[in-house]
PDB file of C-alpha atoms in Angstrom:
ATOM      1  CA  MET A   1      46.863  10.851  52.974  1.00  0.00           C
ATOM      2  CA  PHE A   2      49.115  13.804  52.181  1.00  0.00           C
ATOM      3  CA  GLU A   3      48.365  16.998  50.287  1.00  0.00           C
ATOM      4  CA  LEU A   4      51.102  18.485  48.096  1.00  0.00           C
ATOM      5  CA  GLN A   5      50.577  22.250  47.785  1.00  0.00           C
ATOM      6  CA  LEU A   6      52.107  24.117  44.845  1.00  0.00           C
ATOM      7  CA  LEU A   7      52.069  27.714  43.613  1.00  0.00           C
ATOM      8  CA  CYS A   8      51.718  27.945  39.854  1.00  0.00           C
ATOM      9  CA  PRO A   9      51.336  30.675  37.176  1.00  0.00           C
ATOM     10  CA  GLU A  10      48.241  30.461  34.972  1.00  0.00           C
ATOM     11  CA  GLU A  11      50.006  29.127  31.884  1.00  0.00           C
ATOM     12  CA  ARG A  12      51.513  26.162  33.791  1.00  0.00           C
ATOM     13  CA  VAL A  13      48.379  24.879  35.540  1.00  0.00           C
ATOM     14  CA  GLU A  14      47.222  22.390  32.918  1.00  0.00           C
ATOM     15  CA  ALA A  15      50.610  20.776  32.371  1.00  0.00           C
ATOM     16  CA  LEU A  16      51.271  20.602  36.108  1.00  0.00           C
ATOM     17  CA  SER A  17      47.858  19.081  36.823  1.00  0.00           C
ATOM     18  CA  ASP A  18      48.370  16.412  34.155  1.00  0.00           C
ATOM     19  CA  ALA A  19      51.812  15.590  35.569  1.00  0.00           C
ATOM     20  CA  LEU A  20      50.479  15.268  39.116  1.00  0.00           C
ATOM     21  CA  GLU A  21      47.840  12.794  37.976  1.00  0.00           C
ATOM     22  CA  ALA A  22      50.462  10.820  36.032  1.00  0.00           C
ATOM     23  CA  LEU A  23      52.615  10.691  39.181  1.00  0.00           C
ATOM     24  CA  GLY A  24      49.866   9.012  41.172  1.00  0.00           C
ATOM     25  CA  GLY A  25      47.913  11.966  42.546  1.00  0.00           C
ATOM     26  CA  LEU A  26      44.530  10.727  43.765  1.00  0.00           C
ATOM     27  CA  SER A  27      42.967  14.112  43.065  1.00  0.00           C
ATOM     28  CA  VAL A  28      44.097  17.522  41.826  1.00  0.00           C
ATOM     29  CA  SER A  29      42.308  20.795  42.579  1.00  0.00           C
ATOM     30  CA  VAL A  30      43.077  24.393  41.646  1.00  0.00           C
ATOM     31  CA  GLU A  31      42.332  27.521  43.710  1.00  0.00           C
ATOM     32  CA  ASP A  32      42.942  31.234  43.313  1.00  0.00           C
ATOM     33  CA  ALA A  33      46.162  31.894  45.219  1.00  0.00           C
ATOM     34  CA  ASP A  34      45.001  35.485  45.762  1.00  0.00           C
ATOM     35  CA  ALA A  35      41.528  34.629  47.106  1.00  0.00           C
ATOM     36  CA  GLN A  36      40.305  36.933  49.888  1.00  0.00           C
ATOM     37  CA  THR A  37      42.788  39.643  48.837  1.00  0.00           C
ATOM     38  CA  ASP A  38      42.515  42.738  46.642  1.00  0.00           C
ATOM     39  CA  ALA A  39      44.097  40.719  43.815  1.00  0.00           C
ATOM     40  CA  GLU A  40      41.323  38.064  43.808  1.00  0.00           C
ATOM     41  CA  GLN A  41      39.969  37.313  40.319  1.00  0.00           C
ATOM     42  CA  ALA A  42      36.344  36.328  39.707  1.00  0.00           C
ATOM     43  CA  LEU A  43      35.899  33.858  36.852  1.00  0.00           C
ATOM     44  CA  PHE A  44      32.322  33.752  35.561  1.00  0.00           C
ATOM     45  CA  GLY A  45      30.599  32.912  32.316  1.00  0.00           C
ATOM     46  CA  GLU A  46      27.055  32.957  30.999  1.00  0.00           C
ATOM     47  CA  PRO A  47      25.537  31.442  27.846  1.00  0.00           C
ATOM     48  CA  GLY A  48      25.837  33.854  24.934  1.00  0.00           C
ATOM     49  CA  LEU A  49      28.799  35.726  26.428  1.00  0.00           C
ATOM     50  CA  PRO A  50      32.549  35.243  25.812  1.00  0.00           C
ATOM     51  CA  PRO A  51      33.936  32.326  27.841  1.00  0.00           C
ATOM     52  CA  PRO A  52      35.632  33.198  31.131  1.00  0.00           C
ATOM     53  CA  LYS A  53      39.387  33.011  31.536  1.00  0.00           C
ATOM     54  CA  ALA A  54      40.699  29.489  31.934  1.00  0.00           C
ATOM     55  CA  GLY A  55      42.394  30.204  35.256  1.00  0.00           C
ATOM     56  CA  TRP A  56      43.862  32.659  37.708  1.00  0.00           C
ATOM     57  CA  GLN A  57      47.139  34.538  37.323  1.00  0.00           C
ATOM     58  CA  ARG A  58      48.471  32.727  40.393  1.00  0.00           C
ATOM     59  CA  SER A  59      46.972  29.391  41.371  1.00  0.00           C
ATOM     60  CA  ARG A  60      47.359  27.032  44.289  1.00  0.00           C
ATOM     61  CA  VAL A  61      47.448  23.526  42.876  1.00  0.00           C
ATOM     62  CA  LEU A  62      46.631  20.883  45.478  1.00  0.00           C
ATOM     63  CA  ALA A  63      47.325  17.202  44.879  1.00  0.00           C
ATOM     64  CA  LEU A  64      46.377  14.379  47.222  1.00  0.00           C
ATOM     65  CA  PHE A  65      48.770  11.413  47.574  1.00  0.00           C
ATOM     66  CA  PRO A  66      48.314   8.173  49.545  1.00  0.00           C
ATOM     67  CA  THR A  67      51.695   8.416  51.345  1.00  0.00           C
ATOM     68  CA  ARG A  68      54.302  11.011  52.268  1.00  0.00           C
ATOM     69  CA  ASP A  69      56.883   9.149  50.160  1.00  0.00           C
ATOM     70  CA  ALA A  70      54.652   9.428  47.086  1.00  0.00           C
ATOM     71  CA  ALA A  71      54.280  13.188  47.619  1.00  0.00           C
ATOM     72  CA  ASP A  72      58.058  13.583  48.128  1.00  0.00           C
ATOM     73  CA  ASP A  73      58.724  11.573  44.956  1.00  0.00           C
ATOM     74  CA  ALA A  74      56.353  13.817  43.014  1.00  0.00           C
ATOM     75  CA  VAL A  75      58.254  16.915  44.163  1.00  0.00           C
ATOM     76  CA  ARG A  76      61.606  15.331  43.274  1.00  0.00           C
ATOM     77  CA  LEU A  77      60.410  14.389  39.782  1.00  0.00           C
ATOM     78  CA  LEU A  78      58.583  17.655  39.057  1.00  0.00           C
ATOM     79  CA  GLN A  79      61.241  20.192  40.005  1.00  0.00           C
ATOM     80  CA  PRO A  80      63.685  19.453  37.131  1.00  0.00           C
ATOM     81  CA  GLN A  81      60.958  19.642  34.462  1.00  0.00           C
ATOM     82  CA  ASP A  82      60.766  22.604  32.068  1.00  0.00           C
ATOM     83  CA  PHE A  83      57.036  23.068  32.743  1.00  0.00           C
ATOM     84  CA  PHE A  84      57.768  23.540  36.463  1.00  0.00           C
ATOM     85  CA  ALA A  85      59.509  26.864  35.720  1.00  0.00           C
ATOM     86  CA  GLY A  86      57.822  29.617  37.728  1.00  0.00           C
ATOM     87  CA  CYS A  87      56.183  27.099  40.066  1.00  0.00           C
ATOM     88  CA  ALA A  88      57.034  26.643  43.734  1.00  0.00           C
ATOM     89  CA  VAL A  89      56.432  24.027  46.415  1.00  0.00           C
ATOM     90  CA  LEU A  90      54.408  25.492  49.290  1.00  0.00           C
ATOM     91  CA  GLY A  91      54.501  22.369  51.423  1.00  0.00           C
ATOM     92  CA  ILE A  92      53.214  18.883  52.091  1.00  0.00           C
ATOM     93  CA  VAL A  93      50.482  18.557  54.712  1.00  0.00           C
ATOM     94  CA  ALA A  94      49.087  15.435  56.346  1.00  0.00           C
ATOM     95  CA  VAL A  95      45.324  15.165  55.821  1.00  0.00           C
ATOM     96  CA  ALA A  96      43.420  13.897  58.845  1.00  0.00           C
ATOM     97  CA  GLU A  97      41.147  10.901  58.365  1.00  0.00           C
ATOM     98  CA  GLN A  98      37.497  11.963  58.214  1.00  0.00           C
ATOM     99  CA  ASP A  99      34.105  10.514  57.492  1.00  0.00           C
ATOM    100  CA  TRP A 100      33.737  12.384  54.201  1.00  0.00           C
ATOM    101  CA  VAL A 101      30.103  11.367  53.696  1.00  0.00           C
ATOM    102  CA  ARG A 102      29.132  12.718  57.115  1.00  0.00           C
ATOM    103  CA  LEU A 103      31.220  15.862  56.540  1.00  0.00           C
ATOM    104  CA  THR A 104      29.494  16.523  53.217  1.00  0.00           C
ATOM    105  CA  GLN A 105      26.072  15.922  54.718  1.00  0.00           C
ATOM    106  CA  SER A 106      26.795  18.353  57.553  1.00  0.00           C
ATOM    107  CA  GLN A 107      27.060  21.168  54.990  1.00  0.00           C
ATOM    108  CA  PHE A 108      23.410  20.729  53.980  1.00  0.00           C
ATOM    109  CA  ALA A 109      20.952  21.552  56.742  1.00  0.00           C
ATOM    110  CA  PRO A 110      17.171  22.046  56.387  1.00  0.00           C
ATOM    111  CA  VAL A 111      16.332  25.297  54.570  1.00  0.00           C
ATOM    112  CA  SER A 112      13.397  27.475  55.600  1.00  0.00           C
ATOM    113  CA  ILE A 113      11.377  28.944  52.720  1.00  0.00           C
ATOM    114  CA  THR A 114       8.527  30.225  54.893  1.00  0.00           C
ATOM    115  CA  ASP A 115       7.764  29.533  58.543  1.00  0.00           C
ATOM    116  CA  ASP A 116       6.048  26.255  57.628  1.00  0.00           C
ATOM    117  CA  PHE A 117       7.660  25.347  54.255  1.00  0.00           C
ATOM    118  CA  TRP A 118      11.061  23.649  54.407  1.00  0.00           C
ATOM    119  CA  ILE A 119      13.544  21.882  52.121  1.00  0.00           C
ATOM    120  CA  VAL A 120      14.973  18.963  54.093  1.00  0.00           C
ATOM    121  CA  PRO A 121      17.772  16.531  53.099  1.00  0.00           C
ATOM    122  CA  THR A 122      16.891  12.886  53.698  1.00  0.00           C
ATOM    123  CA  TRP A 123      19.424  12.551  56.532  1.00  0.00           C
ATOM    124  CA  HIS A 124      17.602  15.214  58.611  1.00  0.00           C
ATOM    125  CA  GLU A 125      14.247  15.102  60.360  1.00  0.00           C
ATOM    126  CA  PRO A 126      11.872  17.901  59.327  1.00  0.00           C
ATOM    127  CA  PRO A 127      11.563  20.741  61.877  1.00  0.00           C
ATOM    128  CA  ALA A 128       8.499  20.549  64.122  1.00  0.00           C
ATOM    129  CA  GLN A 129       6.974  23.664  62.541  1.00  0.00           C
ATOM    130  CA  ALA A 130       7.206  22.291  58.976  1.00  0.00           C
ATOM    131  CA  ARG A 131       3.789  21.729  57.407  1.00  0.00           C
ATOM    132  CA  GLN A 132       5.032  21.486  53.809  1.00  0.00           C
ATOM    133  CA  VAL A 133       8.297  19.633  53.141  1.00  0.00           C
ATOM    134  CA  ILE A 134      10.362  18.824  50.057  1.00  0.00           C
ATOM    135  CA  ARG A 135      12.863  16.031  50.623  1.00  0.00           C
ATOM    136  CA  LEU A 136      15.887  16.808  48.446  1.00  0.00           C
ATOM    137  CA  ASP A 137      19.537  15.787  48.570  1.00  0.00           C
ATOM    138  CA  PRO A 138      22.308  17.589  46.668  1.00  0.00           C
ATOM    139  CA  GLY A 139      22.952  15.972  43.293  1.00  0.00           C
ATOM    140  CA  LEU A 140      24.032  16.602  39.713  1.00  0.00           C
ATOM    141  CA  ALA A 141      21.318  19.157  38.918  1.00  0.00           C
ATOM    142  CA  PHE A 142      21.040  22.736  40.203  1.00  0.00           C
ATOM    143  CA  GLY A 143      18.462  23.514  42.868  1.00  0.00           C
ATOM    144  CA  THR A 144      18.564  22.455  46.511  1.00  0.00           C
ATOM    145  CA  GLY A 145      16.888  25.515  48.027  1.00  0.00           C
ATOM    146  CA  THR A 146      20.104  27.029  49.340  1.00  0.00           C
ATOM    147  CA  HIS A 147      20.567  29.647  46.593  1.00  0.00           C
ATOM    148  CA  PRO A 148      18.676  32.955  46.862  1.00  0.00           C
ATOM    149  CA  THR A 149      17.173  32.587  43.368  1.00  0.00           C
ATOM    150  CA  THR A 150      15.668  29.193  44.243  1.00  0.00           C
ATOM    151  CA  ARG A 151      14.422  30.405  47.628  1.00  0.00           C
ATOM    152  CA  MET A 152      12.676  33.408  46.067  1.00  0.00           C
ATOM    153  CA  CYS A 153      10.909  31.220  43.496  1.00  0.00           C
ATOM    154  CA  LEU A 154       9.822  28.778  46.194  1.00  0.00           C
ATOM    155  CA  ARG A 155       8.625  31.649  48.368  1.00  0.00           C
ATOM    156  CA  TRP A 156       6.544  32.945  45.438  1.00  0.00           C
ATOM    157  CA  ILE A 157       4.978  29.515  44.902  1.00  0.00           C
ATOM    158  CA  ALA A 158       4.149  29.199  48.610  1.00  0.00           C
ATOM    159  CA  THR A 159       2.471  32.602  48.813  1.00  0.00           C
ATOM    160  CA  HIS A 160       0.461  32.720  45.570  1.00  0.00           C
ATOM    161  CA  PRO A 161      -2.699  30.828  44.536  1.00  0.00           C
ATOM    162  CA  ILE A 162      -1.204  28.147  42.297  1.00  0.00           C
ATOM    163  CA  ALA A 163      -3.706  25.396  43.151  1.00  0.00           C
ATOM    164  CA  GLY A 164      -5.628  24.069  40.174  1.00  0.00           C
ATOM    165  CA  GLN A 165      -3.238  25.576  37.637  1.00  0.00           C
ATOM    166  CA  ARG A 166      -1.214  24.090  34.812  1.00  0.00           C
ATOM    167  CA  VAL A 167       2.426  25.036  35.556  1.00  0.00           C
ATOM    168  CA  LEU A 168       5.635  25.096  33.493  1.00  0.00           C
ATOM    169  CA  ASP A 169       9.091  24.942  35.114  1.00  0.00           C
ATOM    170  CA  TYR A 170      11.467  25.940  32.303  1.00  0.00           C
ATOM    171  CA  GLY A 171      15.097  25.002  33.089  1.00  0.00           C
ATOM    172  CA  CYS A 172      13.993  22.727  35.912  1.00  0.00           C
ATOM    173  CA  GLY A 173      17.375  21.482  37.199  1.00  0.00           C
ATOM    174  CA  SER A 174      16.616  19.242  40.177  1.00  0.00           C
ATOM    175  CA  GLY A 175      12.877  19.781  39.656  1.00  0.00           C
ATOM    176  CA  ILE A 176      12.490  21.572  42.977  1.00  0.00           C
ATOM    177  CA  LEU A 177      10.158  24.295  41.651  1.00  0.00           C
ATOM    178  CA  ALA A 178       8.006  21.778  39.781  1.00  0.00           C
ATOM    179  CA  ILE A 179       7.753  19.640  42.929  1.00  0.00           C
ATOM    180  CA  ALA A 180       6.767  22.686  45.000  1.00  0.00           C
ATOM    181  CA  ALA A 181       4.089  23.631  42.467  1.00  0.00           C
ATOM    182  CA  ALA A 182       2.642  20.113  42.664  1.00  0.00           C
ATOM    183  CA  LEU A 183       2.702  20.127  46.471  1.00  0.00           C
ATOM    184  CA  TYR A 184       0.841  23.438  46.493  1.00  0.00           C
ATOM    185  CA  GLY A 185      -1.949  22.052  44.340  1.00  0.00           C
ATOM    186  CA  ALA A 186      -1.031  22.553  40.680  1.00  0.00           C
ATOM    187  CA  THR A 187      -3.052  20.018  38.695  1.00  0.00           C
ATOM    188  CA  ALA A 188      -0.475  19.490  35.915  1.00  0.00           C
ATOM    189  CA  VAL A 189       3.224  20.370  35.989  1.00  0.00           C
ATOM    190  CA  ASP A 190       5.655  20.229  33.066  1.00  0.00           C
ATOM    191  CA  ALA A 191       9.368  20.435  33.971  1.00  0.00           C
ATOM    192  CA  VAL A 192      11.817  20.887  31.093  1.00  0.00           C
ATOM    193  CA  ASP A 193      15.582  21.231  30.801  1.00  0.00           C
ATOM    194  CA  ILE A 194      18.209  21.004  28.046  1.00  0.00           C
ATOM    195  CA  ASP A 195      20.286  18.671  30.244  1.00  0.00           C
ATOM    196  CA  PRO A 196      19.093  15.030  30.207  1.00  0.00           C
ATOM    197  CA  ALA A 197      20.711  14.531  33.640  1.00  0.00           C
ATOM    198  CA  ALA A 198      18.466  17.277  35.034  1.00  0.00           C
ATOM    199  CA  VAL A 199      15.393  15.607  33.529  1.00  0.00           C
ATOM    200  CA  THR A 200      16.353  12.319  35.179  1.00  0.00           C
ATOM    201  CA  ALA A 201      17.005  14.072  38.506  1.00  0.00           C
ATOM    202  CA  ALA A 202      13.670  15.899  38.354  1.00  0.00           C
ATOM    203  CA  GLN A 203      11.792  12.655  37.710  1.00  0.00           C
ATOM    204  CA  ALA A 204      13.545  10.876  40.589  1.00  0.00           C
ATOM    205  CA  ASN A 205      13.071  13.770  43.023  1.00  0.00           C
ATOM    206  CA  ALA A 206       9.375  14.070  42.160  1.00  0.00           C
ATOM    207  CA  ALA A 207       8.873  10.351  42.777  1.00  0.00           C
ATOM    208  CA  ALA A 208      10.723  10.603  46.099  1.00  0.00           C
ATOM    209  CA  ASN A 209       8.342  13.362  47.163  1.00  0.00           C
ATOM    210  CA  GLY A 210       5.198  11.522  46.092  1.00  0.00           C
ATOM    211  CA  VAL A 211       4.141  13.974  43.389  1.00  0.00           C
ATOM    212  CA  GLN A 212       3.536  13.612  39.673  1.00  0.00           C
ATOM    213  CA  ILE A 213       5.230  15.858  37.129  1.00  0.00           C
ATOM    214  CA  ALA A 214       5.996  15.453  33.433  1.00  0.00           C
ATOM    215  CA  ALA A 215       9.734  15.974  32.932  1.00  0.00           C
ATOM    216  CA  GLY A 216      11.499  16.151  29.586  1.00  0.00           C
ATOM    217  CA  LEU A 217      13.481  18.200  27.093  1.00  0.00           C
ATOM    218  CA  PRO A 218      12.191  21.688  26.141  1.00  0.00           C
ATOM    219  CA  ASP A 219       9.932  20.430  23.355  1.00  0.00           C
ATOM    220  CA  LEU A 220       7.720  18.894  26.056  1.00  0.00           C
ATOM    221  CA  ALA A 221       6.424  22.394  26.853  1.00  0.00           C
ATOM    222  CA  ALA A 222       3.228  22.985  24.886  1.00  0.00           C
ATOM    223  CA  GLY A 223       0.369  25.424  25.010  1.00  0.00           C
ATOM    224  CA  ARG A 224      -0.304  27.943  27.743  1.00  0.00           C
ATOM    225  CA  TYR A 225       0.160  27.701  31.500  1.00  0.00           C
ATOM    226  CA  GLY A 226      -1.305  29.513  34.467  1.00  0.00           C
ATOM    227  CA  THR A 227       2.222  29.949  35.825  1.00  0.00           C
ATOM    228  CA  VAL A 228       5.552  29.847  33.989  1.00  0.00           C
ATOM    229  CA  LEU A 229       8.667  29.614  36.189  1.00  0.00           C
ATOM    230  CA  ALA A 230      12.217  30.059  34.872  1.00  0.00           C
ATOM    231  CA  ASN A 231      15.176  30.169  37.240  1.00  0.00           C
ATOM    232  CA  ILE A 232      18.108  30.297  34.825  1.00  0.00           C
ATOM    233  CA  LEU A 233      20.450  33.244  34.131  1.00  0.00           C
ATOM    234  CA  ALA A 234      19.883  36.732  32.745  1.00  0.00           C
ATOM    235  CA  THR A 235      21.331  36.165  29.267  1.00  0.00           C
ATOM    236  CA  PRO A 236      19.300  33.063  28.349  1.00  0.00           C
ATOM    237  CA  LEU A 237      16.230  34.622  29.969  1.00  0.00           C
ATOM    238  CA  LYS A 238      16.546  37.581  27.588  1.00  0.00           C
ATOM    239  CA  MET A 239      16.837  35.261  24.582  1.00  0.00           C
ATOM    240  CA  LEU A 240      13.859  33.208  25.776  1.00  0.00           C
ATOM    241  CA  ALA A 241      11.542  36.211  26.227  1.00  0.00           C
ATOM    242  CA  PRO A 242       9.219  35.522  23.253  1.00  0.00           C
ATOM    243  CA  LEU A 243       9.066  31.785  23.944  1.00  0.00           C
ATOM    244  CA  LEU A 244       8.348  32.076  27.678  1.00  0.00           C
ATOM    245  CA  CYS A 245       5.767  34.815  27.232  1.00  0.00           C
ATOM    246  CA  ALA A 246       3.995  32.767  24.554  1.00  0.00           C
ATOM    247  CA  HIS A 247       3.468  30.031  27.145  1.00  0.00           C
ATOM    248  CA  VAL A 248       1.768  32.327  29.703  1.00  0.00           C
ATOM    249  CA  ALA A 249      -2.021  32.106  29.729  1.00  0.00           C
ATOM    250  CA  ALA A 250      -4.198  35.198  29.841  1.00  0.00           C
ATOM    251  CA  GLN A 251      -4.063  36.542  33.403  1.00  0.00           C
ATOM    252  CA  GLY A 252      -1.363  33.977  34.132  1.00  0.00           C
ATOM    253  CA  SER A 253       1.925  34.612  35.939  1.00  0.00           C
ATOM    254  CA  LEU A 254       5.487  34.762  34.634  1.00  0.00           C
ATOM    255  CA  VAL A 255       8.144  34.272  37.337  1.00  0.00           C
ATOM    256  CA  LEU A 256      11.818  34.796  36.441  1.00  0.00           C
ATOM    257  CA  ALA A 257      14.948  34.338  38.578  1.00  0.00           C
ATOM    258  CA  GLY A 258      18.701  34.065  38.161  1.00  0.00           C
ATOM    259  CA  ILE A 259      18.883  37.842  37.730  1.00  0.00           C
ATOM    260  CA  LEU A 260      21.336  40.116  39.503  1.00  0.00           C
ATOM    261  CA  GLU A 261      19.929  43.454  40.709  1.00  0.00           C
ATOM    262  CA  ARG A 262      22.083  45.313  38.194  1.00  0.00           C
ATOM    263  CA  GLN A 263      20.560  43.216  35.365  1.00  0.00           C
ATOM    264  CA  ALA A 264      16.923  44.012  36.194  1.00  0.00           C
ATOM    265  CA  GLY A 265      16.770  46.913  33.735  1.00  0.00           C
ATOM    266  CA  GLU A 266      18.043  44.730  30.896  1.00  0.00           C
ATOM    267  CA  LEU A 267      15.338  42.144  31.585  1.00  0.00           C
ATOM    268  CA  THR A 268      12.612  44.776  31.781  1.00  0.00           C
ATOM    269  CA  GLU A 269      13.696  46.096  28.371  1.00  0.00           C
ATOM    270  CA  ALA A 270      13.972  42.637  26.794  1.00  0.00           C
ATOM    271  CA  TYR A 271      10.447  41.673  27.921  1.00  0.00           C
ATOM    272  CA  ALA A 272       8.821  45.068  27.248  1.00  0.00           C
ATOM    273  CA  PRO A 273       7.430  44.039  23.810  1.00  0.00           C
ATOM    274  CA  TYR A 274       5.580  41.138  25.473  1.00  0.00           C
ATOM    275  CA  THR A 275       4.813  42.043  29.098  1.00  0.00           C
ATOM    276  CA  ALA A 276       5.659  44.442  31.933  1.00  0.00           C
ATOM    277  CA  LEU A 277       8.184  42.861  34.284  1.00  0.00           C
ATOM    278  CA  GLU A 278       8.775  44.186  37.767  1.00  0.00           C
ATOM    279  CA  ALA A 279      11.087  43.172  40.599  1.00  0.00           C
ATOM    280  CA  THR A 280       8.924  41.760  43.375  1.00  0.00           C
ATOM    281  CA  ASP A 281      11.500  40.164  45.676  1.00  0.00           C
ATOM    282  CA  ARG A 282      15.180  40.706  46.480  1.00  0.00           C
ATOM    283  CA  GLU A 283      17.791  38.677  48.323  1.00  0.00           C
ATOM    284  CA  ASP A 284      21.592  38.933  48.544  1.00  0.00           C
ATOM    285  CA  GLY A 285      21.966  40.967  45.352  1.00  0.00           C
ATOM    286  CA  TRP A 286      19.503  38.872  43.312  1.00  0.00           C
ATOM    287  CA  VAL A 287      15.980  39.826  42.224  1.00  0.00           C
ATOM    288  CA  LEU A 288      12.813  37.940  41.386  1.00  0.00           C
ATOM    289  CA  MET A 289      10.947  39.471  38.450  1.00  0.00           C
ATOM    290  CA  THR A 290       7.301  38.754  37.752  1.00  0.00           C
ATOM    291  CA  ALA A 291       4.583  39.769  35.299  1.00  0.00           C
ATOM    292  CA  ARG A 292       0.951  39.001  34.550  1.00  0.00           C
ATOM    293  CA  GLY A 293      -0.071  37.523  31.202  1.00  0.00           C
TER     294      GLY A 293
END
């Protein structure tokens, strides 16, 4: 296969991408042409905030073609078009044949949560020191144990007395926190998410790990829980403050993640009418915030 590499201004990306697909491109991807420079642009968005920009000022548009002739034909047909104005051809590069499944799998190694608690993809053997293991492969839902927010939540579960409790995982994604709670002895675990795909993933992952959880949409959550876990983002966590706190039993624990260090003050203020949050763990610019019911 051959990769056609183009430089494109922001306003031309969509039209160029559509044209590349129409010309037989097997895939089209877009990157920041100024990545790793002082001109790099970060594009982020959170629920409740204005949407991020649609693209970068200067983008590298990469299109994969099955043959060199197909890539050359695409260049020949694109260059005279009005929408190609301001764009440039960077080159055509042969792409070496690879075992893409094996390459993808190599990017996901076992993740240590504590010395004896590990998240292990199914294509790896658990480390010898692992006494507690969650088998989890990357999928459609967030949460494989590689992100600091997930690791901090898992570390909290592994180091606090959760056995015998009723637990709520709000915004469960892959279900990894709910599964961990069940493995560490929670007697009943509810895992909820607004995304039906996440609910399906959580159910499948729990079954694969031999634990029972109840997974569903947010209206599944009912009553009070000994521990309420929510690894989402700062803005929805602020909006959910009264709801989440209402689910925490007396002397129960509230555990929140998805919060940047600079956002900790905002969360403390948002939850102040209901409980006293404090940052109890930090990793790579993220904080874990907890409170007692």
